[in-house]
CSV table of C-alpha atoms and ligand atoms in Angstrom, one decimal:
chain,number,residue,atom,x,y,z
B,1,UNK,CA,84.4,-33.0,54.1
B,2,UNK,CA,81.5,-31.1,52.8
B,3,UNK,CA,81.6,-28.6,49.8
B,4,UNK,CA,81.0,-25.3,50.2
B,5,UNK,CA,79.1,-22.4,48.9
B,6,UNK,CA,80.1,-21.6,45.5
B,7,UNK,CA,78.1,-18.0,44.0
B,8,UNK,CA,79.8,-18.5,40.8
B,9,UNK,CA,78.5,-21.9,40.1
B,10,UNK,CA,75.4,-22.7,38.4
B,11,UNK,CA,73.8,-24.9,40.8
B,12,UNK,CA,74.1,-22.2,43.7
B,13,UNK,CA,71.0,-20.7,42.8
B,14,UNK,CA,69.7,-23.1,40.9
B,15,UNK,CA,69.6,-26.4,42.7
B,16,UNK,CA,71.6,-26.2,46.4
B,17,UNK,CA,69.2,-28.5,47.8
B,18,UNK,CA,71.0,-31.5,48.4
B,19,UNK,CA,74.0,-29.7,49.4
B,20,UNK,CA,71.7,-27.6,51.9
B,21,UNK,CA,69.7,-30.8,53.1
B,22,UNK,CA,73.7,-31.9,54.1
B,23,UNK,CA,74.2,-29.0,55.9
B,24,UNK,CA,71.0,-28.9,58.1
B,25,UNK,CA,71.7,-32.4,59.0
B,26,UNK,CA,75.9,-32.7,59.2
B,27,UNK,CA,76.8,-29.1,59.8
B,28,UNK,CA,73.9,-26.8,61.1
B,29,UNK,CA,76.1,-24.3,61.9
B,30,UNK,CA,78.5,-24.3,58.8
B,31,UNK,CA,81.4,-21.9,58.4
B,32,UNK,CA,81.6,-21.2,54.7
B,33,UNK,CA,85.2,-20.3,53.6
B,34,UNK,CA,83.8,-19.0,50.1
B,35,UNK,CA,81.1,-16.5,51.9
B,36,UNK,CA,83.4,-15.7,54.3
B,37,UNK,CA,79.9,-16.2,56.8
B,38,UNK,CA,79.2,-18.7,59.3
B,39,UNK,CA,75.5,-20.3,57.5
B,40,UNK,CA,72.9,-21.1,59.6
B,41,UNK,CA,70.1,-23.6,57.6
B,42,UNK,CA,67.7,-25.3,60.0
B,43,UNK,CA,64.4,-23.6,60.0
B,44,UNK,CA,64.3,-23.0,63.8
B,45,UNK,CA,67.8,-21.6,63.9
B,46,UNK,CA,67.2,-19.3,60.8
B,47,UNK,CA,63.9,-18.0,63.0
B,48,UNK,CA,65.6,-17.8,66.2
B,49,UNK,CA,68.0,-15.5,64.9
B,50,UNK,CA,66.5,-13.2,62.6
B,51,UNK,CA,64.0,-12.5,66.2
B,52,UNK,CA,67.2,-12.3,68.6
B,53,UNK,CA,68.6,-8.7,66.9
B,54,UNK,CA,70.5,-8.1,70.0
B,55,UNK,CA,73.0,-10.7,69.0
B,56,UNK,CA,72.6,-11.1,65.4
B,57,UNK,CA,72.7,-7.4,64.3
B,58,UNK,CA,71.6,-5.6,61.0
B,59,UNK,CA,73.7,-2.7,61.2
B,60,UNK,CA,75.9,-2.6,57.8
B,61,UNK,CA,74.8,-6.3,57.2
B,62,UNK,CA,73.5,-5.3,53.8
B,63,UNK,CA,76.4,-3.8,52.0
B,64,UNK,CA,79.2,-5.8,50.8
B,65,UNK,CA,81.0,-2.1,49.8
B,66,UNK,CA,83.9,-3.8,51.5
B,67,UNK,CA,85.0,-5.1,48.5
B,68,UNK,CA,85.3,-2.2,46.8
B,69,UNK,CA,88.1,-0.8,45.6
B,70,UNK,CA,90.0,2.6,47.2
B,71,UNK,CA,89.7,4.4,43.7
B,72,UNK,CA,86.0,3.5,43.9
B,73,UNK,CA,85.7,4.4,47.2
B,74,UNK,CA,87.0,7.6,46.7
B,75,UNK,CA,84.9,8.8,44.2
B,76,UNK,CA,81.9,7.9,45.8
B,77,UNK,CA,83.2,10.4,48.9
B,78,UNK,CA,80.8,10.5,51.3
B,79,UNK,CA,78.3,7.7,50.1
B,80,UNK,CA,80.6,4.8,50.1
B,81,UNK,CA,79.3,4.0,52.8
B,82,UNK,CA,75.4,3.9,50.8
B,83,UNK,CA,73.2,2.1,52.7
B,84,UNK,CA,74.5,2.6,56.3
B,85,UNK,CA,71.3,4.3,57.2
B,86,UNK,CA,68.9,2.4,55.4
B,87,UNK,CA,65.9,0.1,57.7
B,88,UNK,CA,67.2,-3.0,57.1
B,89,UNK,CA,70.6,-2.0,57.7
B,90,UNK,CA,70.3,-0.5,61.3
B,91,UNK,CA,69.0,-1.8,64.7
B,92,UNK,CA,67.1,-0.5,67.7
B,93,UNK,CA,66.5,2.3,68.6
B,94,UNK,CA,67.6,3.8,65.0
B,95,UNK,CA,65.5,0.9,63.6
B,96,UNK,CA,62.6,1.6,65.1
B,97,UNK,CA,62.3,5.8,64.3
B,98,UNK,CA,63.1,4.3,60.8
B,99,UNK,CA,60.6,1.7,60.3
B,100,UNK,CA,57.6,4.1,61.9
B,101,UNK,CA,58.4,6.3,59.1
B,102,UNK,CA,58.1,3.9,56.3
B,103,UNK,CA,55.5,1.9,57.9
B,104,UNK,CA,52.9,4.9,57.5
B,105,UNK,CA,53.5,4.6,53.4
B,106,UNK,CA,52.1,0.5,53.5
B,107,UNK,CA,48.8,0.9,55.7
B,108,UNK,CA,46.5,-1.8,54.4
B,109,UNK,CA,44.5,1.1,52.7
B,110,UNK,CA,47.3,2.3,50.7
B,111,UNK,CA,48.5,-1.0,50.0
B,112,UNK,CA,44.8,-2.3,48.6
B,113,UNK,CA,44.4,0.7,47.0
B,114,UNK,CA,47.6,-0.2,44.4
B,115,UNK,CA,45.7,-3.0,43.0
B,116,UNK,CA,43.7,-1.6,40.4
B,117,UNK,CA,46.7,0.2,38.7
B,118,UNK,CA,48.2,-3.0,39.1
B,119,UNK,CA,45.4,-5.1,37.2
B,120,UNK,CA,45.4,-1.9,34.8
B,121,UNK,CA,49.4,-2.4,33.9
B,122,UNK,CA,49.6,-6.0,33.4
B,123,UNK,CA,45.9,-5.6,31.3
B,124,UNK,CA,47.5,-2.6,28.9
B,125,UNK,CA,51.0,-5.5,28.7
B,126,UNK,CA,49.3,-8.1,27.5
B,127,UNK,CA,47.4,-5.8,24.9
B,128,UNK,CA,50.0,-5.1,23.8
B,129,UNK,CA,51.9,-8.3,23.5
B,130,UNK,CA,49.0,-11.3,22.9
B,131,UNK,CA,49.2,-10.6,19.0
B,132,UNK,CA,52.5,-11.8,19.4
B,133,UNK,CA,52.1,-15.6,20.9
B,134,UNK,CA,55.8,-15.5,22.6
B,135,UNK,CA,57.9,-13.6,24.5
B,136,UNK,CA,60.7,-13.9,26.9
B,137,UNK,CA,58.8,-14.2,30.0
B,138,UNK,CA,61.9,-11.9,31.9
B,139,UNK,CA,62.4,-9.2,30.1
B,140,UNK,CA,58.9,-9.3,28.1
B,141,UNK,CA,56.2,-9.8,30.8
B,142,UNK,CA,57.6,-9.8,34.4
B,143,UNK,CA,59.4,-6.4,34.7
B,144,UNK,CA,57.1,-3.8,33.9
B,145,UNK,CA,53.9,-3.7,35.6
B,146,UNK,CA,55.6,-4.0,39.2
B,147,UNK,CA,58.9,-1.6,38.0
B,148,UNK,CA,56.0,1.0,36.9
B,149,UNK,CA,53.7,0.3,40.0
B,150,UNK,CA,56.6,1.0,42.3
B,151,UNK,CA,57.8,4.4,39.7
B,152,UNK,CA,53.8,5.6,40.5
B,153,UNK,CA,54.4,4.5,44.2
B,154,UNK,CA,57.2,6.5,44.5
B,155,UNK,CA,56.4,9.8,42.8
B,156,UNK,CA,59.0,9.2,39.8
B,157,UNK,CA,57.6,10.6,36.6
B,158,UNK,CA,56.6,8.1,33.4
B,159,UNK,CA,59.1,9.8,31.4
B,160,UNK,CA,61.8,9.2,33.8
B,161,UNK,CA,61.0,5.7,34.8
B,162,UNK,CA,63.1,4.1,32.2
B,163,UNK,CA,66.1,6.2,33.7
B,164,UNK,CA,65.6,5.2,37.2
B,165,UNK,CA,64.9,1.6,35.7
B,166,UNK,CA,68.6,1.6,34.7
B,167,UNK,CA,70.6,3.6,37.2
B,168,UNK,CA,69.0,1.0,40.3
B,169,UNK,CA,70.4,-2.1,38.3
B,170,UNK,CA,73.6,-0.2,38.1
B,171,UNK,CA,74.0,0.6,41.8
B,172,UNK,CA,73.1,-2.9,42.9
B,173,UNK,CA,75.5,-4.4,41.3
B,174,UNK,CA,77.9,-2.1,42.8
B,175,UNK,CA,76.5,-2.6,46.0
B,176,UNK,CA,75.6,-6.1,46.5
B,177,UNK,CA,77.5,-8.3,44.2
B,178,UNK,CA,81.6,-8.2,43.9
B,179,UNK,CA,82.6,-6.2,40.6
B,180,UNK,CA,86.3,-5.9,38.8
B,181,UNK,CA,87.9,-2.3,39.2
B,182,UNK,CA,87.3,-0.9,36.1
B,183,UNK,CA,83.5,-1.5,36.3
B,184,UNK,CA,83.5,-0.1,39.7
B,185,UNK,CA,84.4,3.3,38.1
B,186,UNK,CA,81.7,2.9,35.8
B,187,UNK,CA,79.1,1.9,37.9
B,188,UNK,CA,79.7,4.5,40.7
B,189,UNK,CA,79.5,7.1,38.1
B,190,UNK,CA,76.1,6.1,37.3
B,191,UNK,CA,74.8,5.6,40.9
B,192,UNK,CA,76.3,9.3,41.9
B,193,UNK,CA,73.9,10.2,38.8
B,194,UNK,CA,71.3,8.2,40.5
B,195,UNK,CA,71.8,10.2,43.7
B,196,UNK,CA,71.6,13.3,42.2
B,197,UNK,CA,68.1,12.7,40.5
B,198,UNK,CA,66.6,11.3,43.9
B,199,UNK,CA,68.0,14.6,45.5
B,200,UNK,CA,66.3,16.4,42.8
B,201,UNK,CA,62.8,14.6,43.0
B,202,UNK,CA,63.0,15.3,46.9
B,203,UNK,CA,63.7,18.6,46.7
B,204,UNK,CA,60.9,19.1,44.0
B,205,UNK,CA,58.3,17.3,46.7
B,206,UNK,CA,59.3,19.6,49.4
B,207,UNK,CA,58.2,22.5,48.0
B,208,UNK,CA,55.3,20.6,45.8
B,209,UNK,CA,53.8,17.8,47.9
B,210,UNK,CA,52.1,15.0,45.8
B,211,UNK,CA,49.9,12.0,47.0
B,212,UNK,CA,53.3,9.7,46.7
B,213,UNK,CA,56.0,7.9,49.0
B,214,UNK,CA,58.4,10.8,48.2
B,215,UNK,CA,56.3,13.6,49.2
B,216,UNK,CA,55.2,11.7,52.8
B,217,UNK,CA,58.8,10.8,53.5
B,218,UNK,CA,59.9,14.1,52.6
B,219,UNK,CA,57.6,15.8,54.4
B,220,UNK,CA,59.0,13.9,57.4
B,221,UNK,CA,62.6,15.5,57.4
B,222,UNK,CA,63.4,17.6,60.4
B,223,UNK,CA,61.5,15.6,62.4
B,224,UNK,CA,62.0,12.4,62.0
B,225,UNK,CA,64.3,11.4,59.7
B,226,UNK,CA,67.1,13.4,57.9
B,227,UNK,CA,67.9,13.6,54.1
B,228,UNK,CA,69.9,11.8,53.7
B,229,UNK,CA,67.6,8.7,55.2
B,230,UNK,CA,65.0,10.0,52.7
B,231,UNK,CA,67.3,9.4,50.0
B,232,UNK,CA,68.4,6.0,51.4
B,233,UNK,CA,65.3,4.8,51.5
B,234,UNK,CA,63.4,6.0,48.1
B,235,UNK,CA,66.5,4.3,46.4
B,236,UNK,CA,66.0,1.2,48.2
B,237,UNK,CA,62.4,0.7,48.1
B,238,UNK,CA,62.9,1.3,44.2
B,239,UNK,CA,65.2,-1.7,44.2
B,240,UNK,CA,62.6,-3.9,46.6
B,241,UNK,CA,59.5,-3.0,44.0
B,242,UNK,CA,61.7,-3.2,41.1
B,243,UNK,CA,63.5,-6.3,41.1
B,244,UNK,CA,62.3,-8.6,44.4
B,245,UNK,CA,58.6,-9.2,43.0
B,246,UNK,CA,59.4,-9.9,39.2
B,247,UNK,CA,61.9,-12.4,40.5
B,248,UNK,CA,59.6,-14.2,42.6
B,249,UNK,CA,57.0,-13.6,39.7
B,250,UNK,CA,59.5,-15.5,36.8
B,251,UNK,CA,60.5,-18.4,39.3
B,252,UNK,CA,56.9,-18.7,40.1
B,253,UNK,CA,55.2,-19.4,36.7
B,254,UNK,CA,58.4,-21.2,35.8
B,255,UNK,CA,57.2,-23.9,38.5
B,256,UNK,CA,53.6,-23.9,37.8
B,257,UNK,CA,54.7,-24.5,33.8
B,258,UNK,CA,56.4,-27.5,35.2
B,259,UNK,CA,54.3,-28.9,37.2
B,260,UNK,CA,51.2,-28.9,34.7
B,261,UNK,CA,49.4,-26.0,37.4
B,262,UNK,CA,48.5,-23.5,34.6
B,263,UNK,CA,46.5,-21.8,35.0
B,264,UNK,CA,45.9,-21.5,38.9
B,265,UNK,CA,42.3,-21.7,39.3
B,266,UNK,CA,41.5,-18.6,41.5
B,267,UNK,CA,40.3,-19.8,44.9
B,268,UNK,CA,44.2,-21.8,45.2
B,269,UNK,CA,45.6,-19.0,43.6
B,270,UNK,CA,46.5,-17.6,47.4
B,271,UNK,CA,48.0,-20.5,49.1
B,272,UNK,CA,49.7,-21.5,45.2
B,273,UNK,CA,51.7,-17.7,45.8
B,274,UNK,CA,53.1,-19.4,48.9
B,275,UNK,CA,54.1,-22.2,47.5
B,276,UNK,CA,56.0,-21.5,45.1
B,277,UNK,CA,57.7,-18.7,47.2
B,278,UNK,CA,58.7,-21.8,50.1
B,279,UNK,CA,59.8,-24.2,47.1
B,280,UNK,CA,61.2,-21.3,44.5
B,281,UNK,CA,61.6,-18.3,46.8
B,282,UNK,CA,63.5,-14.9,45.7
B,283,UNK,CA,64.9,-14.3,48.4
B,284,UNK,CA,68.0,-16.7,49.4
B,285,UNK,CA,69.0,-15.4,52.8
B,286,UNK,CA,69.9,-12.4,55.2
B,287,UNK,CA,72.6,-11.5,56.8
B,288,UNK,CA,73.7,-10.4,60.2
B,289,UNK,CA,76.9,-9.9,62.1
B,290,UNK,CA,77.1,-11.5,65.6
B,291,UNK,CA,77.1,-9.0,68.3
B,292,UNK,CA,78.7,-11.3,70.8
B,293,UNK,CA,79.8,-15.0,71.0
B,294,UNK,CA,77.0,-17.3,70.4
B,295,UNK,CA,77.4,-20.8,70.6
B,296,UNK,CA,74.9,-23.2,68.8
B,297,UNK,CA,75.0,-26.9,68.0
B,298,UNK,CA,78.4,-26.9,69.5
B,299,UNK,CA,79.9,-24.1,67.5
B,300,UNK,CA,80.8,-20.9,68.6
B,301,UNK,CA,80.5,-17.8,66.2
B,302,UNK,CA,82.8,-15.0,67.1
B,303,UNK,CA,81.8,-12.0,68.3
B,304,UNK,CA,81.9,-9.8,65.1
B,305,UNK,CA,81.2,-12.8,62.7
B,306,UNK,CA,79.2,-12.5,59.5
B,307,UNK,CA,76.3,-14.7,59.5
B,308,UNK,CA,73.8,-15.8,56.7
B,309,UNK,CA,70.7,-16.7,57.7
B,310,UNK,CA,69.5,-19.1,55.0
B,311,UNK,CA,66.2,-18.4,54.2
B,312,UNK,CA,66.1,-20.8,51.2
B,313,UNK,CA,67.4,-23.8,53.6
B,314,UNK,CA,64.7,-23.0,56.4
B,315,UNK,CA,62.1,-23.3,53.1
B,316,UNK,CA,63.6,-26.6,52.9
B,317,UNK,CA,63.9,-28.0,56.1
B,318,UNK,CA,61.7,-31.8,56.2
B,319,UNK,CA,61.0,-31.0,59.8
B,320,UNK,CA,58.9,-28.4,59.0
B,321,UNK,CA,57.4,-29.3,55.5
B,322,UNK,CA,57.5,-33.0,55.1
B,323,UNK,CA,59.1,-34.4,51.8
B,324,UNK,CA,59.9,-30.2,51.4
B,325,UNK,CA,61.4,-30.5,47.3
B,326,UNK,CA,57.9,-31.9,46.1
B,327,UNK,CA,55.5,-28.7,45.1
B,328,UNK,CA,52.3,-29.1,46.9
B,329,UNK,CA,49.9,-26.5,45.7
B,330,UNK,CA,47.6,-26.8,48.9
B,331,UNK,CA,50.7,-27.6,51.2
B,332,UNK,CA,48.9,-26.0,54.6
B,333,UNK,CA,51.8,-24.5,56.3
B,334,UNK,CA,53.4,-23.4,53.1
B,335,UNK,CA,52.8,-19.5,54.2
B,336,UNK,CA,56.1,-20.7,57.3
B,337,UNK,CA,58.5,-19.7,54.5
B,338,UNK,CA,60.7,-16.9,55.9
B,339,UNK,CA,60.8,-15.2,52.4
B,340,UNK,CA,60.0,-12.1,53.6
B,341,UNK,CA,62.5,-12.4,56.7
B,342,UNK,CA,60.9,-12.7,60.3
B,343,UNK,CA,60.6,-10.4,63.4
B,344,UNK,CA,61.5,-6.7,63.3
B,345,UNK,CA,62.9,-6.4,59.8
B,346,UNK,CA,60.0,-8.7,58.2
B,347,UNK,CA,59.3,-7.1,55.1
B,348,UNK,CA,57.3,-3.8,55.0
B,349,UNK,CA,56.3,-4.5,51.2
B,350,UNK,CA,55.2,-8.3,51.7
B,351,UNK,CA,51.4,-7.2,51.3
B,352,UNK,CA,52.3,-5.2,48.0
B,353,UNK,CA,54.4,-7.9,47.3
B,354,UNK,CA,52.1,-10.9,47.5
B,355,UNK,CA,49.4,-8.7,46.1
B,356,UNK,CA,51.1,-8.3,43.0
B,357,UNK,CA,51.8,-11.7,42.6
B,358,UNK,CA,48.5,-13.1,43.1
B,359,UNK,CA,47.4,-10.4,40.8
B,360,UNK,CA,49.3,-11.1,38.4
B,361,UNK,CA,48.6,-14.9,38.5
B,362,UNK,CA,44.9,-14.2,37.6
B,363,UNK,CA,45.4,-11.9,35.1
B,364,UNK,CA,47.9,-13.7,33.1
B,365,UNK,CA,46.0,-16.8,33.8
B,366,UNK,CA,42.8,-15.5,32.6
B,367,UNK,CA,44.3,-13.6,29.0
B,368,UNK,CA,46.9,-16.5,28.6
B,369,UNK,CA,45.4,-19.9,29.7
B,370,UNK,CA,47.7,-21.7,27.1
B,371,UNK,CA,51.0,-20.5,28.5
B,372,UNK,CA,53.6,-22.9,28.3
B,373,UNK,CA,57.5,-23.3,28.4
B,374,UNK,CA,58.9,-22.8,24.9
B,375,UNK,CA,60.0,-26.2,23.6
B,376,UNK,CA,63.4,-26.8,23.7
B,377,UNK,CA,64.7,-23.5,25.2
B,378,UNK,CA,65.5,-23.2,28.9
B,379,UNK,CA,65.1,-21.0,32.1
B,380,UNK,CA,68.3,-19.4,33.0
B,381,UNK,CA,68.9,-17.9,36.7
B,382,UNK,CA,71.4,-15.1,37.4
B,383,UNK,CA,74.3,-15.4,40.3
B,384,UNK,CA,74.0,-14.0,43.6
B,385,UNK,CA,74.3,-14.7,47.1
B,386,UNK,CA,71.0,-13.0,48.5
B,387,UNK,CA,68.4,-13.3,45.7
B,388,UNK,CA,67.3,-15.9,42.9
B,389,UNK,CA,65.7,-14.4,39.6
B,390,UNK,CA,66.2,-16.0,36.4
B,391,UNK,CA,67.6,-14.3,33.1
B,392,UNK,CA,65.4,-15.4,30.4
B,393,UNK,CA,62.1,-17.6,30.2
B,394,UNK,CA,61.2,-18.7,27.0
B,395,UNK,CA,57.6,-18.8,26.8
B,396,UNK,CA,55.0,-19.1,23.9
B,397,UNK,CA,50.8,-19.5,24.2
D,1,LIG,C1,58.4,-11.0,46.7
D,1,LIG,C2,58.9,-9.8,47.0
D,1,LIG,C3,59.8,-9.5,48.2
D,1,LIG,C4,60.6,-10.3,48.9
D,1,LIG,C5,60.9,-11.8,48.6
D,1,LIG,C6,61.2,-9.5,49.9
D,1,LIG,C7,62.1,-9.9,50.9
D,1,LIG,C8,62.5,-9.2,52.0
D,1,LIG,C9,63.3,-9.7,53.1
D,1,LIG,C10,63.8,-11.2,53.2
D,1,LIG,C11,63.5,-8.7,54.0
D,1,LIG,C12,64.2,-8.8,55.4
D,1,LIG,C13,65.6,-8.4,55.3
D,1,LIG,C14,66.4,-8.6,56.6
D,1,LIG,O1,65.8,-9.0,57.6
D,1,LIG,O2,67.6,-8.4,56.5
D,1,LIG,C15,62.8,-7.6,53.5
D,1,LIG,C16,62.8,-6.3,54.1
D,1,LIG,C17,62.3,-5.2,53.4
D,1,LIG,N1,61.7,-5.1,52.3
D,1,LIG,FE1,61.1,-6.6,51.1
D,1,LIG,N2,60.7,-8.2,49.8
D,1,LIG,C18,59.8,-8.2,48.8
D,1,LIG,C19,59.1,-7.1,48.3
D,1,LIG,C20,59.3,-5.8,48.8
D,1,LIG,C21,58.6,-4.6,48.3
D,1,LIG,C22,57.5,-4.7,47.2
D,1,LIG,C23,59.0,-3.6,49.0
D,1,LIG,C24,58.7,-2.1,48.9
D,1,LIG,C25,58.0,-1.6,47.9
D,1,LIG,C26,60.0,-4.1,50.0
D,1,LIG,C27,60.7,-3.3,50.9
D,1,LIG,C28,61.4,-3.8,52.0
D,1,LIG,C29,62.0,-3.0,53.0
D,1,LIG,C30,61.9,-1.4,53.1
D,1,LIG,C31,62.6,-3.8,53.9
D,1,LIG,C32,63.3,-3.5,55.2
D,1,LIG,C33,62.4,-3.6,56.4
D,1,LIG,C34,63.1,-3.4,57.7
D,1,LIG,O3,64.3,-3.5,57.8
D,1,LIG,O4,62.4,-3.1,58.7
D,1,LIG,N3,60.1,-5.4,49.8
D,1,LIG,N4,62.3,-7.9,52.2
């Protein structure tokens, strides 16, 4: 009998890699009672399904809204169902008007051109915290240059950042990770907040265009996308800037502390970035639902099944990178991690996204060469199903 899944354990996020190793080998296609989601783990699998969306489909695969409550429901009205229209929540053909749009925001120009404001705000952080030789490497150092970037990316105004900084954390946890009743109610009050300042900011672009992700999306309404798919996605790509990168960012220099890497000298910085998103990646998995009966290994999932593709497994898997939970800084194949998903949904951020963390590498590598783990205090890592981040990181140079 193997174990299952447990979110509310500690070792879920922090150490599931004998437990996946099991499943890849035992149980490749493993119902999980506690996810209520048949897990798929070996890397090939994981691959094969993420590029088959005809029978492993992303529409509504990203909420998990269904558990909340009817009182919540109903006072979120008409966005309970928040999210149904965003990219990485619909298929073809829907899919593909969608991901044109946003793909015109990440040309390689546009994308390149973020770097500099990015060098800028981690420079004008560590100004301002050298003087003081420790910090919390979380909520200190991590956060804010990428939650600014992505506030300038977006259109949001400095003075409101700190706002929309709150009001995102708010609406994912009511989104996608299970909440009591009561703070249900609270949180949906905040998010309809939320969704009435990103109505606002719209509205404000449409009649005064700026160089900024709002303006272009908005200026796309009519034609190829509605409203409320403008709104969708200028939430969502607020969560994706503000919380995907600074999680890969803490679990990053977490493992280079460890393993005596610091600081990366710049030529390995690149292939380090990969690395340490295979061995320590953010994001744990997708999910899908099966559009028909698909039978693998012996196992049929139901049409209608929820599936998780287990991204941090396929990171994992020894057929792919030999002797996989030993950090190789120049492992060659590293960059075969799916952390940034595969085939039509693969991440439209993963340039900004690897750009700001090789950025950030070499700037915090060059001001702070004598980084190290506070002695004695220890890394924690939040709970979740679909992404790994830490809570605090005690550091001190
Ligand atoms: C290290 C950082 C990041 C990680 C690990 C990450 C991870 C992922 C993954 C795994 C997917 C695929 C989801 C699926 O197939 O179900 C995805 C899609 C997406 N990501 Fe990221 N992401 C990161 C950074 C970003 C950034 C910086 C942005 C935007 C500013 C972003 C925006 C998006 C969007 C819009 C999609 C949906 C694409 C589609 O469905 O076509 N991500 N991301």
């Amino acid at each position: 009998m193997i174990e299952d899944f447990d979110v509310g354990s500690d070792w879920h996020v922090a150490a599931p890699y004998e437990f996946l190793a099991r499943l890849r080998r035992e149980a490749p296609v493993f119902w999980s009672e506690h996810l209520g989601a048949y897990v798929l783990t070996r890397h090939a699998d994981v691959r094969a399904a993420y590029g088959d969306p005809r029978r492993f489909s992303s529409r509504g695969s990203l909420t998990i809204s269904r558990s909340l409550t009817g009182e919540t429901k109903e006072k979120l009205g008409e966005h309970g169902s928040f999210l149904s229209s965003f990219v990485a929540n619909v298929d073809p053909p829907d899919h593909t008007r969608l991901r044109r749009s946003v793909s015109r925001a990440f040309t390689p120009r546009a994308v390149a051109a973020l770097e500099q404001e990015f060098r800028r705000l981690n420079e004008d952080l560590l100004d301002r915290l050298i003087p003081r030789g420790r910090a919390d490497f979380v909520a200190d150092i991590g956060h804010e240059p990428s939650i600014k970037l992505t506030a300038r990316f977006i259109g949001v105004p400095e003075a409101d950042e700190a706002f929309v900084q709150s009001h995102v954390k708010d609406w994912f946890q009511l989104f996608l990770s299970p909440q009591p009743p009561d703070r249900q109610l609270e949180l949906a009050d905040s998010f309809l907040t939320y969704l009435d300042y990103v109505d606002r900011l719209v509205a404000e672009r449409a009649k005064q265009p700026r160089d900024d992700f709002t303006s272009l999306m908005t200026s796309l309404i009519g034609d190829e996308l509605t409203h409320r798919e403008v709104v969708e996605l200028i939430s969502t790509i607020l969560l994706g800037g503000n919380d995907t990168v600074p999680n890969q960012l803490g679990t990053t220099v977490l493992r280079l502390l460890r393993e005596g890497c610091w600081p990366v000298p710049t030529a390995r910085i690149a292939n380090a970035c990969e690395e340490c998103m295979r061995i320590d990646g953010s994001a744990l998995g997708s999910f899908r639902y099966a559009a028909t009966d698909v039978t693998l290994h012996g196992v049929t999932i139901p049409a209608g099944s929820l599936v998780l593709l287990s991204i941090d497994s396929a990171a994992h898997d020894e057929s792919v990178f030999p002797d996989p939970e030993r950090f190789v800084i120049d492992r060659p194949n590293a960059a075969e991690h799916m952390v940034f998903g595969y085939g039509i949904h693969f991440c439209v951020g993963a340039a900004l996204g690897r750009l700001q963390l090789r950025t950030a590498l070499e700037v915090l590598g060059r001001r702070l060469p004598g980084l190290r783990l506070a002695p004695g205090r220890t890394a924690a890592y939040r709970k979740s199903i679909v992404g790994r981040g830490l809570t605090s990181l005690p550091v001190e140079w």
